[in-house]
mmCIF file of C-alpha atoms in Angstrom:
data_model
loop_
_atom_site.group_PDB
_atom_site.id
_atom_site.type_symbol
_atom_site.label_atom_id
_atom_site.label_comp_id
_atom_site.label_asym_id
_atom_site.label_seq_id
_atom_site.Cartn_x
_atom_site.Cartn_y
_atom_site.Cartn_z
ATOM 1 C CA UNK A 8 10.717 12.207 -1.608
ATOM 2 C CA UNK A 9 7.535 12.248 -3.700
ATOM 3 C CA UNK A 10 6.228 15.460 -2.120
ATOM 4 C CA UNK A 11 3.130 14.043 -0.470
ATOM 5 C CA UNK A 12 1.758 15.537 2.718
ATOM 6 C CA UNK A 13 -1.262 14.597 4.755
ATOM 7 C CA UNK A 14 -3.166 16.681 7.252
ATOM 8 C CA UNK A 15 -3.925 16.352 10.015
ATOM 9 C CA UNK A 16 -1.400 13.723 11.120
ATOM 10 C CA UNK A 17 -3.458 12.800 14.155
ATOM 11 C CA UNK A 18 -7.113 13.361 14.958
ATOM 12 C CA UNK A 19 -9.483 12.276 17.679
ATOM 13 C CA UNK A 20 -13.147 12.789 17.037
ATOM 14 C CA UNK A 21 -16.518 11.616 18.280
ATOM 15 C CA UNK A 22 -18.978 9.243 16.677
ATOM 16 C CA UNK A 23 -21.360 10.974 14.318
ATOM 17 C CA UNK A 24 -19.174 13.950 13.463
ATOM 18 C CA UNK A 25 -17.954 14.610 9.918
ATOM 19 C CA UNK A 26 -14.202 14.432 9.331
ATOM 20 C CA UNK A 27 -12.129 15.533 6.350
ATOM 21 C CA UNK A 28 -8.597 14.373 5.692
ATOM 22 C CA UNK A 29 -6.428 16.155 3.173
ATOM 23 C CA UNK A 30 -3.758 14.834 0.867
ATOM 24 C CA UNK A 31 -1.533 17.266 -0.983
ATOM 25 C CA UNK A 32 1.039 16.429 -3.647
ATOM 26 C CA UNK A 33 3.548 18.636 -5.372
ATOM 27 C CA UNK A 34 4.374 16.250 -8.220
ATOM 28 C CA UNK A 35 1.384 16.946 -10.495
ATOM 29 C CA UNK A 36 0.567 13.234 -10.646
ATOM 30 C CA UNK A 37 -2.718 12.213 -12.183
ATOM 31 C CA UNK A 38 -3.545 9.191 -10.028
ATOM 32 C CA UNK A 39 -4.178 9.532 -6.298
ATOM 33 C CA UNK A 40 -5.422 6.968 -3.794
ATOM 34 C CA UNK A 41 -6.787 6.738 -0.271
ATOM 35 C CA UNK A 42 -6.110 3.593 1.770
ATOM 36 C CA UNK A 43 -6.787 2.549 5.297
ATOM 37 C CA UNK A 44 -4.472 0.253 7.216
ATOM 38 C CA UNK A 45 -5.815 -2.079 9.860
ATOM 39 C CA UNK A 46 -4.175 -5.027 11.634
ATOM 40 C CA UNK A 47 -4.686 -8.254 9.723
ATOM 41 C CA UNK A 48 -5.935 -6.456 6.625
ATOM 42 C CA UNK A 49 -2.937 -4.641 5.284
ATOM 43 C CA UNK A 50 -3.827 -1.671 3.128
ATOM 44 C CA UNK A 51 -7.314 -1.496 1.679
ATOM 45 C CA UNK A 52 -8.315 0.925 -1.048
ATOM 46 C CA UNK A 53 -11.109 3.334 -0.126
ATOM 47 C CA UNK A 54 -11.330 5.599 -3.180
ATOM 48 C CA UNK A 55 -9.038 6.651 -5.959
ATOM 49 C CA UNK A 56 -8.856 9.455 -8.486
ATOM 50 C CA UNK A 57 -7.612 9.481 -12.063
ATOM 51 C CA UNK A 58 -7.889 13.200 -12.593
ATOM 52 C CA UNK A 59 -9.584 16.385 -11.453
ATOM 53 C CA UNK A 60 -13.215 15.586 -10.652
ATOM 54 C CA UNK A 61 -12.662 11.960 -11.728
ATOM 55 C CA UNK A 62 -12.958 9.522 -8.843
ATOM 56 C CA UNK A 63 -14.061 5.965 -8.267
ATOM 57 C CA UNK A 64 -14.725 3.581 -5.405
ATOM 58 C CA UNK A 65 -12.334 1.073 -3.956
ATOM 59 C CA UNK A 66 -13.080 -2.047 -1.958
ATOM 60 C CA UNK A 67 -14.082 -0.337 1.324
ATOM 61 C CA UNK A 68 -15.808 2.864 0.199
ATOM 62 C CA UNK A 69 -18.961 2.728 2.350
ATOM 63 C CA UNK A 70 -19.141 5.697 4.692
ATOM 64 C CA UNK A 71 -16.494 7.649 2.783
ATOM 65 C CA UNK A 72 -16.595 10.233 0.034
ATOM 66 C CA UNK A 73 -13.820 12.006 -1.842
ATOM 67 C CA UNK A 74 -13.320 15.109 -3.873
ATOM 68 C CA UNK A 75 -10.605 16.347 -6.170
ATOM 69 C CA UNK A 76 -11.082 19.899 -7.408
ATOM 70 C CA UNK A 77 -7.380 20.482 -8.065
ATOM 71 C CA UNK A 78 -4.669 18.125 -9.288
ATOM 72 C CA UNK A 79 -2.654 18.563 -6.119
ATOM 73 C CA UNK A 80 -5.381 17.956 -3.531
ATOM 74 C CA UNK A 81 -7.404 14.836 -2.788
ATOM 75 C CA UNK A 82 -9.837 15.054 0.128
ATOM 76 C CA UNK A 83 -11.329 12.131 2.025
ATOM 77 C CA UNK A 84 -14.495 12.794 4.024
ATOM 78 C CA UNK A 85 -16.099 10.592 6.612
ATOM 79 C CA UNK A 86 -19.707 11.719 6.433
ATOM 80 C CA UNK A 87 -20.564 10.592 9.956
ATOM 81 C CA UNK A 88 -17.636 8.982 11.704
ATOM 82 C CA UNK A 89 -18.064 5.601 13.379
ATOM 83 C CA UNK A 90 -15.751 3.670 15.688
ATOM 84 C CA UNK A 91 -15.118 1.147 12.888
ATOM 85 C CA UNK A 92 -13.422 3.940 10.971
ATOM 86 C CA UNK A 93 -10.717 4.240 13.592
ATOM 87 C CA UNK A 94 -7.660 3.480 11.505
ATOM 88 C CA UNK A 95 -4.515 4.827 9.922
ATOM 89 C CA UNK A 96 -5.230 6.478 6.598
ATOM 90 C CA UNK A 97 -2.650 6.707 3.835
ATOM 91 C CA UNK A 98 -2.729 8.739 0.704
ATOM 92 C CA UNK A 99 -0.703 7.637 -2.298
ATOM 93 C CA UNK A 100 0.160 8.757 -5.796
ATOM 94 C CA UNK A 101 1.115 6.537 -8.682
ATOM 95 C CA UNK A 102 4.584 6.947 -10.053
ATOM 96 C CA UNK A 103 5.435 7.419 -13.697
ATOM 97 C CA UNK A 104 7.867 4.524 -14.046
ATOM 98 C CA UNK A 105 5.268 2.184 -15.531
ATOM 99 C CA UNK A 106 5.730 -0.430 -12.829
ATOM 100 C CA UNK A 107 2.623 0.525 -10.833
ATOM 101 C CA UNK A 108 4.792 1.815 -8.007
ATOM 102 C CA UNK A 109 2.956 4.055 -5.589
ATOM 103 C CA UNK A 110 4.410 6.691 -3.320
ATOM 104 C CA UNK A 111 2.752 7.028 0.051
ATOM 105 C CA UNK A 112 2.244 9.925 2.388
ATOM 106 C CA UNK A 113 3.143 9.712 6.091
ATOM 107 C CA UNK A 114 -0.370 8.721 7.192
ATOM 108 C CA UNK A 115 -3.121 10.133 9.407
ATOM 109 C CA UNK A 116 -4.022 8.333 12.598
ATOM 110 C CA UNK A 117 -7.745 8.787 13.204
ATOM 111 C CA UNK A 118 -9.479 7.746 16.407
ATOM 112 C CA UNK A 119 -13.263 7.806 16.603
ATOM 113 C CA UNK A 120 -14.567 7.638 20.168
ATOM 114 C CA UNK B 64 -11.945 -13.010 0.805
ATOM 115 C CA UNK B 65 -8.337 -11.898 0.533
ATOM 116 C CA UNK B 66 -6.916 -12.080 -2.953
ATOM 117 C CA UNK B 67 -3.375 -11.575 -1.691
ATOM 118 C CA UNK B 68 -2.310 -13.576 1.338
ATOM 119 C CA UNK B 69 0.700 -13.437 3.583
ATOM 120 C CA UNK B 70 0.214 -16.314 5.966
ATOM 121 C CA UNK B 71 3.081 -15.503 8.312
ATOM 122 C CA UNK B 72 2.196 -12.444 10.424
ATOM 123 C CA UNK B 73 5.742 -12.314 11.783
ATOM 124 C CA UNK B 74 9.231 -13.640 11.159
ATOM 125 C CA UNK B 75 12.458 -13.455 13.184
ATOM 126 C CA UNK B 76 15.849 -13.913 11.556
ATOM 127 C CA UNK B 77 19.412 -13.623 12.796
ATOM 128 C CA UNK B 78 21.511 -10.828 11.329
ATOM 129 C CA UNK B 79 23.505 -12.034 8.332
ATOM 130 C CA UNK B 80 21.135 -14.890 7.536
ATOM 131 C CA UNK B 81 18.543 -15.065 4.777
ATOM 132 C CA UNK B 82 15.027 -13.749 5.289
ATOM 133 C CA UNK B 83 12.305 -15.318 3.157
ATOM 134 C CA UNK B 84 8.915 -13.678 3.077
ATOM 135 C CA UNK B 85 6.116 -15.489 1.305
ATOM 136 C CA UNK B 86 3.003 -14.351 -0.506
ATOM 137 C CA UNK B 87 0.184 -16.254 -2.205
ATOM 138 C CA UNK B 88 -2.494 -14.904 -4.493
ATOM 139 C CA UNK B 89 -5.750 -16.258 -5.822
ATOM 140 C CA UNK B 90 -6.395 -14.290 -9.012
ATOM 141 C CA UNK B 91 -4.474 -15.678 -11.971
ATOM 142 C CA UNK B 92 -5.149 -12.437 -13.850
ATOM 143 C CA UNK B 93 -2.758 -10.451 -11.668
ATOM 144 C CA UNK B 94 0.036 -9.295 -13.951
ATOM 145 C CA UNK B 95 2.352 -7.296 -11.727
ATOM 146 C CA UNK B 96 3.573 -7.834 -8.193
ATOM 147 C CA UNK B 97 5.249 -5.460 -5.783
ATOM 148 C CA UNK B 98 6.803 -5.526 -2.340
ATOM 149 C CA UNK B 99 6.592 -2.575 0.005
ATOM 150 C CA UNK B 100 8.391 -1.996 3.277
ATOM 151 C CA UNK B 101 6.915 -0.049 6.149
ATOM 152 C CA UNK B 102 8.510 1.339 9.267
ATOM 153 C CA UNK B 103 6.348 2.400 12.253
ATOM 154 C CA UNK B 104 4.738 5.830 11.904
ATOM 155 C CA UNK B 105 5.771 6.111 8.250
ATOM 156 C CA UNK B 106 4.092 5.406 4.943
ATOM 157 C CA UNK B 107 5.018 2.286 2.986
ATOM 158 C CA UNK B 108 7.906 2.578 0.551
ATOM 159 C CA UNK B 109 8.385 0.622 -2.632
ATOM 160 C CA UNK B 110 11.042 -2.084 -2.473
ATOM 161 C CA UNK B 111 11.004 -4.254 -5.565
ATOM 162 C CA UNK B 112 8.580 -5.499 -8.206
ATOM 163 C CA UNK B 113 8.211 -8.231 -10.792
ATOM 164 C CA UNK B 114 6.170 -8.619 -13.918
ATOM 165 C CA UNK B 115 4.237 -11.821 -14.501
ATOM 166 C CA UNK B 116 6.340 -12.511 -17.583
ATOM 167 C CA UNK B 117 9.399 -12.996 -15.383
ATOM 168 C CA UNK B 118 10.206 -15.462 -12.630
ATOM 169 C CA UNK B 119 12.943 -13.549 -10.854
ATOM 170 C CA UNK B 120 14.013 -9.988 -10.226
ATOM 171 C CA UNK B 121 17.036 -8.913 -8.255
ATOM 172 C CA UNK B 122 18.024 -5.605 -6.693
ATOM 173 C CA UNK B 123 21.038 -5.687 -4.419
ATOM 174 C CA UNK B 124 20.245 -7.746 -1.345
ATOM 175 C CA UNK B 125 16.622 -8.193 -2.419
ATOM 176 C CA UNK B 126 15.358 -10.840 -4.825
ATOM 177 C CA UNK B 127 11.761 -11.601 -5.669
ATOM 178 C CA UNK B 128 10.774 -14.967 -7.117
ATOM 179 C CA UNK B 129 7.491 -15.633 -8.880
ATOM 180 C CA UNK B 130 5.922 -19.059 -9.403
ATOM 181 C CA UNK B 131 2.835 -18.464 -11.504
ATOM 182 C CA UNK B 132 1.662 -22.048 -11.570
ATOM 183 C CA UNK B 133 1.599 -22.081 -7.773
ATOM 184 C CA UNK B 134 0.358 -18.477 -7.566
ATOM 185 C CA UNK B 135 3.177 -17.815 -5.142
ATOM 186 C CA UNK B 136 5.894 -15.249 -4.787
ATOM 187 C CA UNK B 137 8.629 -14.778 -2.267
ATOM 188 C CA UNK B 138 11.010 -12.037 -1.235
ATOM 189 C CA UNK B 139 14.556 -13.036 -0.250
ATOM 190 C CA UNK B 140 16.769 -10.688 1.713
ATOM 191 C CA UNK B 141 20.426 -11.699 1.873
ATOM 192 C CA UNK B 142 22.173 -10.899 4.125
ATOM 193 C CA UNK B 143 19.560 -9.641 6.556
ATOM 194 C CA UNK B 144 20.403 -6.501 8.502
ATOM 195 C CA UNK B 145 18.817 -4.991 11.625
ATOM 196 C CA UNK B 146 17.636 -2.042 9.514
ATOM 197 C CA UNK B 147 15.500 -4.472 7.518
ATOM 198 C CA UNK B 148 13.227 -4.896 10.544
ATOM 199 C CA UNK B 149 9.871 -3.618 9.277
ATOM 200 C CA UNK B 150 6.516 -4.756 8.011
ATOM 201 C CA UNK B 151 6.605 -6.068 4.444
ATOM 202 C CA UNK B 152 3.540 -5.921 2.242
ATOM 203 C CA UNK B 153 3.073 -7.990 -0.864
ATOM 204 C CA UNK B 154 0.853 -6.378 -3.507
ATOM 205 C CA UNK B 155 -0.592 -7.287 -6.878
ATOM 206 C CA UNK B 156 -2.187 -5.402 -9.732
ATOM 207 C CA UNK B 157 -4.648 -6.347 -12.427
ATOM 208 C CA UNK B 158 -3.309 -3.855 -14.893
ATOM 209 C CA UNK B 159 -6.713 -2.229 -15.338
ATOM 210 C CA UNK B 160 -7.074 1.250 -16.660
ATOM 211 C CA UNK B 161 -6.480 2.788 -13.273
ATOM 212 C CA UNK B 162 -4.109 0.134 -11.923
ATOM 213 C CA UNK B 163 -5.679 -0.567 -8.567
ATOM 214 C CA UNK B 164 -3.296 -2.355 -6.248
ATOM 215 C CA UNK B 165 -4.363 -5.189 -3.920
ATOM 216 C CA UNK B 166 -2.271 -5.502 -0.785
ATOM 217 C CA UNK B 167 -1.670 -8.460 1.473
ATOM 218 C CA UNK B 168 -1.956 -8.151 5.265
ATOM 219 C CA UNK B 169 1.789 -7.849 5.803
ATOM 220 C CA UNK B 170 4.572 -9.755 7.535
ATOM 221 C CA UNK B 171 6.517 -8.181 10.375
ATOM 222 C CA UNK B 172 10.209 -9.000 10.037
ATOM 223 C CA UNK B 173 12.557 -8.742 12.996
ATOM 224 C CA UNK B 174 16.264 -9.066 12.306
ATOM 225 C CA UNK B 175 18.087 -9.888 15.518
ATOM 226 C CA UNK B 176 21.632 -8.521 15.892
#
């Protein structure tokens, strides 16, 4: 158990509203990631962080922003939610074994109506 | 354009037989490959990995084979068990400073008792 929690686990919201998803880790890992999982696409990287206040974009970053003010928390914000952002969102941390292994949280299922 | 491809969305195998999951990639610069397993309503979990300097890695019932010239890797599960029924994601990394991981779309394996 890599000590990763995500909140909320489920959320239904309306188009145009802002949404923030939280990822919390207890392992003090430097690297954290946000992915979305959609049928036929697998897991696609939204944003990642390599330290407090250090973040960068992934392959599907449009419409998303992130913040990391503490090592243990990585927040993903949908500025103005759209139906295309209905997805399952996973947070991950990178392990220390040197094999690029990532440990994933349980996921947040987001529905945008 | 997907850099990591898993062309079989699903696979059914009889319990006790071999399961072979395939993965193809397009970027010859990928230097590390991983397989993840995912059960419904859970985050993916790391299964096995292989460096590009090797052509085989074994861990119990799981073996990953890498053919760099063909840009192809495969995961063999022998013998297959009902508990292996899950979605399997192939992933590759470029070994950049922040080690972003590119995932394939996944293959759903069903092991029939």
